[in-house]
Short mmCIF file of C-alpha atoms in Angstrom, two decimals:
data_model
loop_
_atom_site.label_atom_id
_atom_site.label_comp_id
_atom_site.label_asym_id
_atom_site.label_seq_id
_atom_site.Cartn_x
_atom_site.Cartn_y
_atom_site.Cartn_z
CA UNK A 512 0.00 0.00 0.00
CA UNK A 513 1.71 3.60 -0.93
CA UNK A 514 3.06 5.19 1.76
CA UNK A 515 1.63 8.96 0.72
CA UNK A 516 -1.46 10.13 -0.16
CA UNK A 517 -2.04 12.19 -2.93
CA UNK A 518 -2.66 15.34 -0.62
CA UNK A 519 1.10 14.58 0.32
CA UNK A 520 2.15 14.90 -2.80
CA UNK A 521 0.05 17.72 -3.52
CA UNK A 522 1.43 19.46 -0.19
CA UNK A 523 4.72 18.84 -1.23
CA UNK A 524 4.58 20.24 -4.89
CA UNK A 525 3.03 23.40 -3.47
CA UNK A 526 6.09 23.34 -0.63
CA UNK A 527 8.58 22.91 -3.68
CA UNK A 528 6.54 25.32 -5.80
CA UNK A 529 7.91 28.18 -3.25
CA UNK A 530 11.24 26.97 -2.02
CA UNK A 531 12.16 26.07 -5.72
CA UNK A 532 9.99 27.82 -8.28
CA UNK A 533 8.31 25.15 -10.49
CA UNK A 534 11.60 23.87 -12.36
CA UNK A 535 11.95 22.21 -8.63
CA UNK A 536 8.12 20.68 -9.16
CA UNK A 537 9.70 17.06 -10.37
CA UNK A 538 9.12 13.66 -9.64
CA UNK A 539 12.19 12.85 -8.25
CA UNK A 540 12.82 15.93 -6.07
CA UNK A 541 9.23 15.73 -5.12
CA UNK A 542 9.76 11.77 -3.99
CA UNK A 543 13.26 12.47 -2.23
CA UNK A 544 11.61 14.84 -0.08
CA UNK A 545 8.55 12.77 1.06
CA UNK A 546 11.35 10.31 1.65
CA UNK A 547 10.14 7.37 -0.80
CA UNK A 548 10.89 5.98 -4.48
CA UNK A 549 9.47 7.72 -7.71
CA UNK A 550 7.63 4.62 -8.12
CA UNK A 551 4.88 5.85 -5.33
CA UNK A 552 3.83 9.02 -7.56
CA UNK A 553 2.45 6.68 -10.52
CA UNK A 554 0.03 5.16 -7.91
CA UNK A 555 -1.65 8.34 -7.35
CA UNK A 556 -0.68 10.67 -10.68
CA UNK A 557 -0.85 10.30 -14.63
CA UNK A 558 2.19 12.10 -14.88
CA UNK A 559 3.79 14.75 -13.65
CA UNK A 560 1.15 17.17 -15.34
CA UNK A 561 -1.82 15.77 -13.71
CA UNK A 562 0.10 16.90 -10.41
CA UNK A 563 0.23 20.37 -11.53
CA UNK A 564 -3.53 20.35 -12.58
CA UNK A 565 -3.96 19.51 -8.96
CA UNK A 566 -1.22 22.13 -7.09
CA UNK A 567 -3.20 24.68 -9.28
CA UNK A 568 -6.21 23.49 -7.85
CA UNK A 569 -5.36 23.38 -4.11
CA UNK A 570 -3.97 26.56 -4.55
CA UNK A 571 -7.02 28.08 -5.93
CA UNK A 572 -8.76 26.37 -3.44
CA UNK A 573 -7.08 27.32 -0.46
CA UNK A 574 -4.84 30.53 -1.06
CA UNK A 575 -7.93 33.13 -0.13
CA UNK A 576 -6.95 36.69 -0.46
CA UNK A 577 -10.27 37.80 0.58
CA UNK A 578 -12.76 36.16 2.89
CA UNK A 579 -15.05 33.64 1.45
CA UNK A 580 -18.30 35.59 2.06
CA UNK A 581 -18.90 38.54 -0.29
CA UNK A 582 -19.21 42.16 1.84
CA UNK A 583 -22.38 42.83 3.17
CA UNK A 584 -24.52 45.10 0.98
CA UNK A 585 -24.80 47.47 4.22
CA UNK A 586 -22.30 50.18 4.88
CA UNK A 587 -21.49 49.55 8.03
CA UNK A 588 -21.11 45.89 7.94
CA UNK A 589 -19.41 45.90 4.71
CA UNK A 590 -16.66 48.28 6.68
CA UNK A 591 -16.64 45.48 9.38
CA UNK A 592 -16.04 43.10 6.64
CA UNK A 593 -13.10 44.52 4.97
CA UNK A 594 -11.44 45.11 8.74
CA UNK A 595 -11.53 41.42 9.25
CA UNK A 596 -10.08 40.76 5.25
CA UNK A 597 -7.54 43.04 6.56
CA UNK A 598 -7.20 41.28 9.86
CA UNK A 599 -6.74 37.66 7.91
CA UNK A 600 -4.23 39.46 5.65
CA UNK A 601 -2.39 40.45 8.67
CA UNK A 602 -2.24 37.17 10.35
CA UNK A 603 -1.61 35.07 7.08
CA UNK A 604 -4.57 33.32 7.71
CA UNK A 605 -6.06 31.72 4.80
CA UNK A 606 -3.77 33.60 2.52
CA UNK A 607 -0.05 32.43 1.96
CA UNK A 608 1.71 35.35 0.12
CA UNK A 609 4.96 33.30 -0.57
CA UNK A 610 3.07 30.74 -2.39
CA UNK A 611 0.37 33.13 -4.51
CA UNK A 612 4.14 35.24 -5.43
CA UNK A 613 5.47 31.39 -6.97
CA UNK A 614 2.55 30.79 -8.53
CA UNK A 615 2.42 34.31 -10.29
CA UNK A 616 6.33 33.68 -11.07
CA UNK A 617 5.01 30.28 -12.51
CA UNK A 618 2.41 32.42 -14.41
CA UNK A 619 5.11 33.88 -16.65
CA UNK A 620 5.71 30.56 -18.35
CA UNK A 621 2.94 28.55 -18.07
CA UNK A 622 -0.32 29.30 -19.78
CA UNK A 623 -2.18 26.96 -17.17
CA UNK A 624 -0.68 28.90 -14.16
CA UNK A 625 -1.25 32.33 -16.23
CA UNK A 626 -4.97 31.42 -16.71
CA UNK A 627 -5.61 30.45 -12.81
CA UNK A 628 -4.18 33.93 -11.95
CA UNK A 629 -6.33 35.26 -13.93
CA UNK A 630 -9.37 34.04 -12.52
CA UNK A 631 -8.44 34.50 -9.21
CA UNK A 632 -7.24 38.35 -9.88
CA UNK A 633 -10.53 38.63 -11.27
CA UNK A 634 -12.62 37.42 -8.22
CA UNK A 635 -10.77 39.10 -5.88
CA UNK A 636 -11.31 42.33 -8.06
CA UNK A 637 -14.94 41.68 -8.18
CA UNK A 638 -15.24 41.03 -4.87
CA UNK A 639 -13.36 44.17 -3.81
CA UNK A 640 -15.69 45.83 -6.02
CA UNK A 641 -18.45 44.89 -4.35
CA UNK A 642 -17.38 46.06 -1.24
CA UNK A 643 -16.57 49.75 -2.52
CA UNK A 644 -19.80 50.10 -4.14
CA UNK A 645 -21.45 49.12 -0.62
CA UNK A 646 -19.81 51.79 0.89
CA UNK A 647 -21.54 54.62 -1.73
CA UNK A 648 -19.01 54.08 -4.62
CA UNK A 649 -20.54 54.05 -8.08
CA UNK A 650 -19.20 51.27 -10.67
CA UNK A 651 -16.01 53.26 -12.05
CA UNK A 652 -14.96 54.49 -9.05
CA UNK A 653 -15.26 51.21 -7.12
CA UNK A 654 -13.73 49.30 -9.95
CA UNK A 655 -10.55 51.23 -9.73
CA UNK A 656 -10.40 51.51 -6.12
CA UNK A 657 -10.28 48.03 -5.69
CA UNK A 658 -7.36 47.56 -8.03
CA UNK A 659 -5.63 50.32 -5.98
CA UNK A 660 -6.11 47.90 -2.77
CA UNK A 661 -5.61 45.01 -4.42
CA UNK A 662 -2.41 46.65 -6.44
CA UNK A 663 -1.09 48.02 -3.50
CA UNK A 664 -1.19 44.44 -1.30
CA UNK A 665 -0.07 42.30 -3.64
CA UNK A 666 2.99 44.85 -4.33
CA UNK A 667 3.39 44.99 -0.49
CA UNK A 668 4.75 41.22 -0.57
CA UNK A 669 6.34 41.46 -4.08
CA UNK A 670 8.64 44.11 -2.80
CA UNK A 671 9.32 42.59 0.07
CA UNK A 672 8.05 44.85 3.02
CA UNK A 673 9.06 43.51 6.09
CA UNK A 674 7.16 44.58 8.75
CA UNK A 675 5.76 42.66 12.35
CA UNK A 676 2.19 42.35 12.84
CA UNK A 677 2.34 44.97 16.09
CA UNK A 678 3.80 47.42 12.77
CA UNK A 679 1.28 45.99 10.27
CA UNK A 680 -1.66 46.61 12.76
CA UNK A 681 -0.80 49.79 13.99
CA UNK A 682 -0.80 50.79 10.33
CA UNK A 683 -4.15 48.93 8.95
CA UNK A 684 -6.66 51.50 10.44
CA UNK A 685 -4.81 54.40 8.31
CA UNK A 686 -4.09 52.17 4.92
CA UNK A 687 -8.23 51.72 5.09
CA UNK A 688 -9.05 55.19 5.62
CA UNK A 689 -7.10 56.08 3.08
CA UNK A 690 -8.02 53.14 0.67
CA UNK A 691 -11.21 53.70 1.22
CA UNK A 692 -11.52 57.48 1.01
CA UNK A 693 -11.85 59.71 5.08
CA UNK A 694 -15.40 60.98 3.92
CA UNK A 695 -16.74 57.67 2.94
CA UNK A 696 -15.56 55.78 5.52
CA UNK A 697 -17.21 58.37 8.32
CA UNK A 698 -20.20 58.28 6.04
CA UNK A 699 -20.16 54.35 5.70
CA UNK A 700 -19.47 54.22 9.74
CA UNK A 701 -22.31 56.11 10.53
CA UNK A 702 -24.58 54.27 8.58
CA UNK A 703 -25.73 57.22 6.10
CA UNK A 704 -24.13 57.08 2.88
CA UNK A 705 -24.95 58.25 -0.61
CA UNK A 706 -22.85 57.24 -3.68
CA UNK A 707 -20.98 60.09 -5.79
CA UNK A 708 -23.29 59.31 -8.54
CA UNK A 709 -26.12 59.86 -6.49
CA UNK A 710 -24.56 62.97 -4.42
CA UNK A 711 -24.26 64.48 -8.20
CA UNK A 712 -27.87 63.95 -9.36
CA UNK A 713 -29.03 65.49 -6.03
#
């Protein structure tokens, strides 16, 4: 009976993924590291692409930027919902930046790593969205304010900020407010809010 599972394989492709980039991602280095022969892998796998399928999947799976549950369509609990994103992003907790950076450096040479950041970029964009227009922001304004966020975390681990998470939380509260725009925060807070499209027609 194999000694691994294919979730240890899987766990140790995405492992290798980050320590090596995905020239590492190979049979052999894969089985020397779980500690058994190649032989194991073609219990489980096709070949060595049918692992990658599957990396890509876990990934996608379990790499969350953002919470699962879209913002709440009210101001003030949409607010509370972006602290707590914020919170997660803070703590690492659901989101491993080390391995969505290797799969984005994968991205560059691989169409099937290219395509799942692309689909995730675009759900997390969506869903950032979302959450801007429930605090009063119309669609163009939301749209790019939630690649601003989004731009501006995922270049906070691709430059390699290093910070502690006393440092990171003492500076969340003012990276939101300004994010998120002083006026519509306070406006969002207090529960009364009226989009810029509708402050316009008024």
């Amino acid at each position: 009976m194999p000694k691994n599972t294919v979730e240890d394989w899987v766990e140790a492709g995405l492992r290798t993924l980050v320590d090596e980039g995905i020239a590492g991602v190979k049979v052999d280095r894969l089985a020397s590291r779980l500690g058994v022969t190649r032989g194991g892998f073609y219990h489980h796998f096709r070949d060595r692409d049918h692992l990658l399928d599957l990396v890509l999947e876990q990934w996608e799976k379990t790499c969350r930027f953002l919470p699962d549950t879209p913002p709440p369509s009210k101001p003030a609990e949409a607010v509370a919902w972006l602290e707590m994103a914020a919170d997660r992003l803070i703590e690492g907790d659901g989101y491993d930046y080390q391995l969505d950076l290797a799969v984005r450096e994968w991205a560059r040479s691989e169409k099937r790593a290219e395509w799942a950041i692309e689909r995730a970029d675009r759900e997390r964009l969506d869903t950032l969205r979302k959450f801007f227009e429930a605090i009063g922001y119309d669609d163009a304004h939301a749209t790019i304010r939630a690649r601003v966020f989004y731009y501006h975390q995922v270049g906070y681990y691709a430059i390699g900020v290093h910070q502690s998470v006393a440092e990171r939380r003492r500076s969340a509260a003012l990276y939101i407010e300004i994010l998120c725009g002083e006026e519509q925060l306070r406006l969002a807070r207090g529960g009364s809010v009226k989009s810029r499209r509708s402050a316009a027609a008024a």
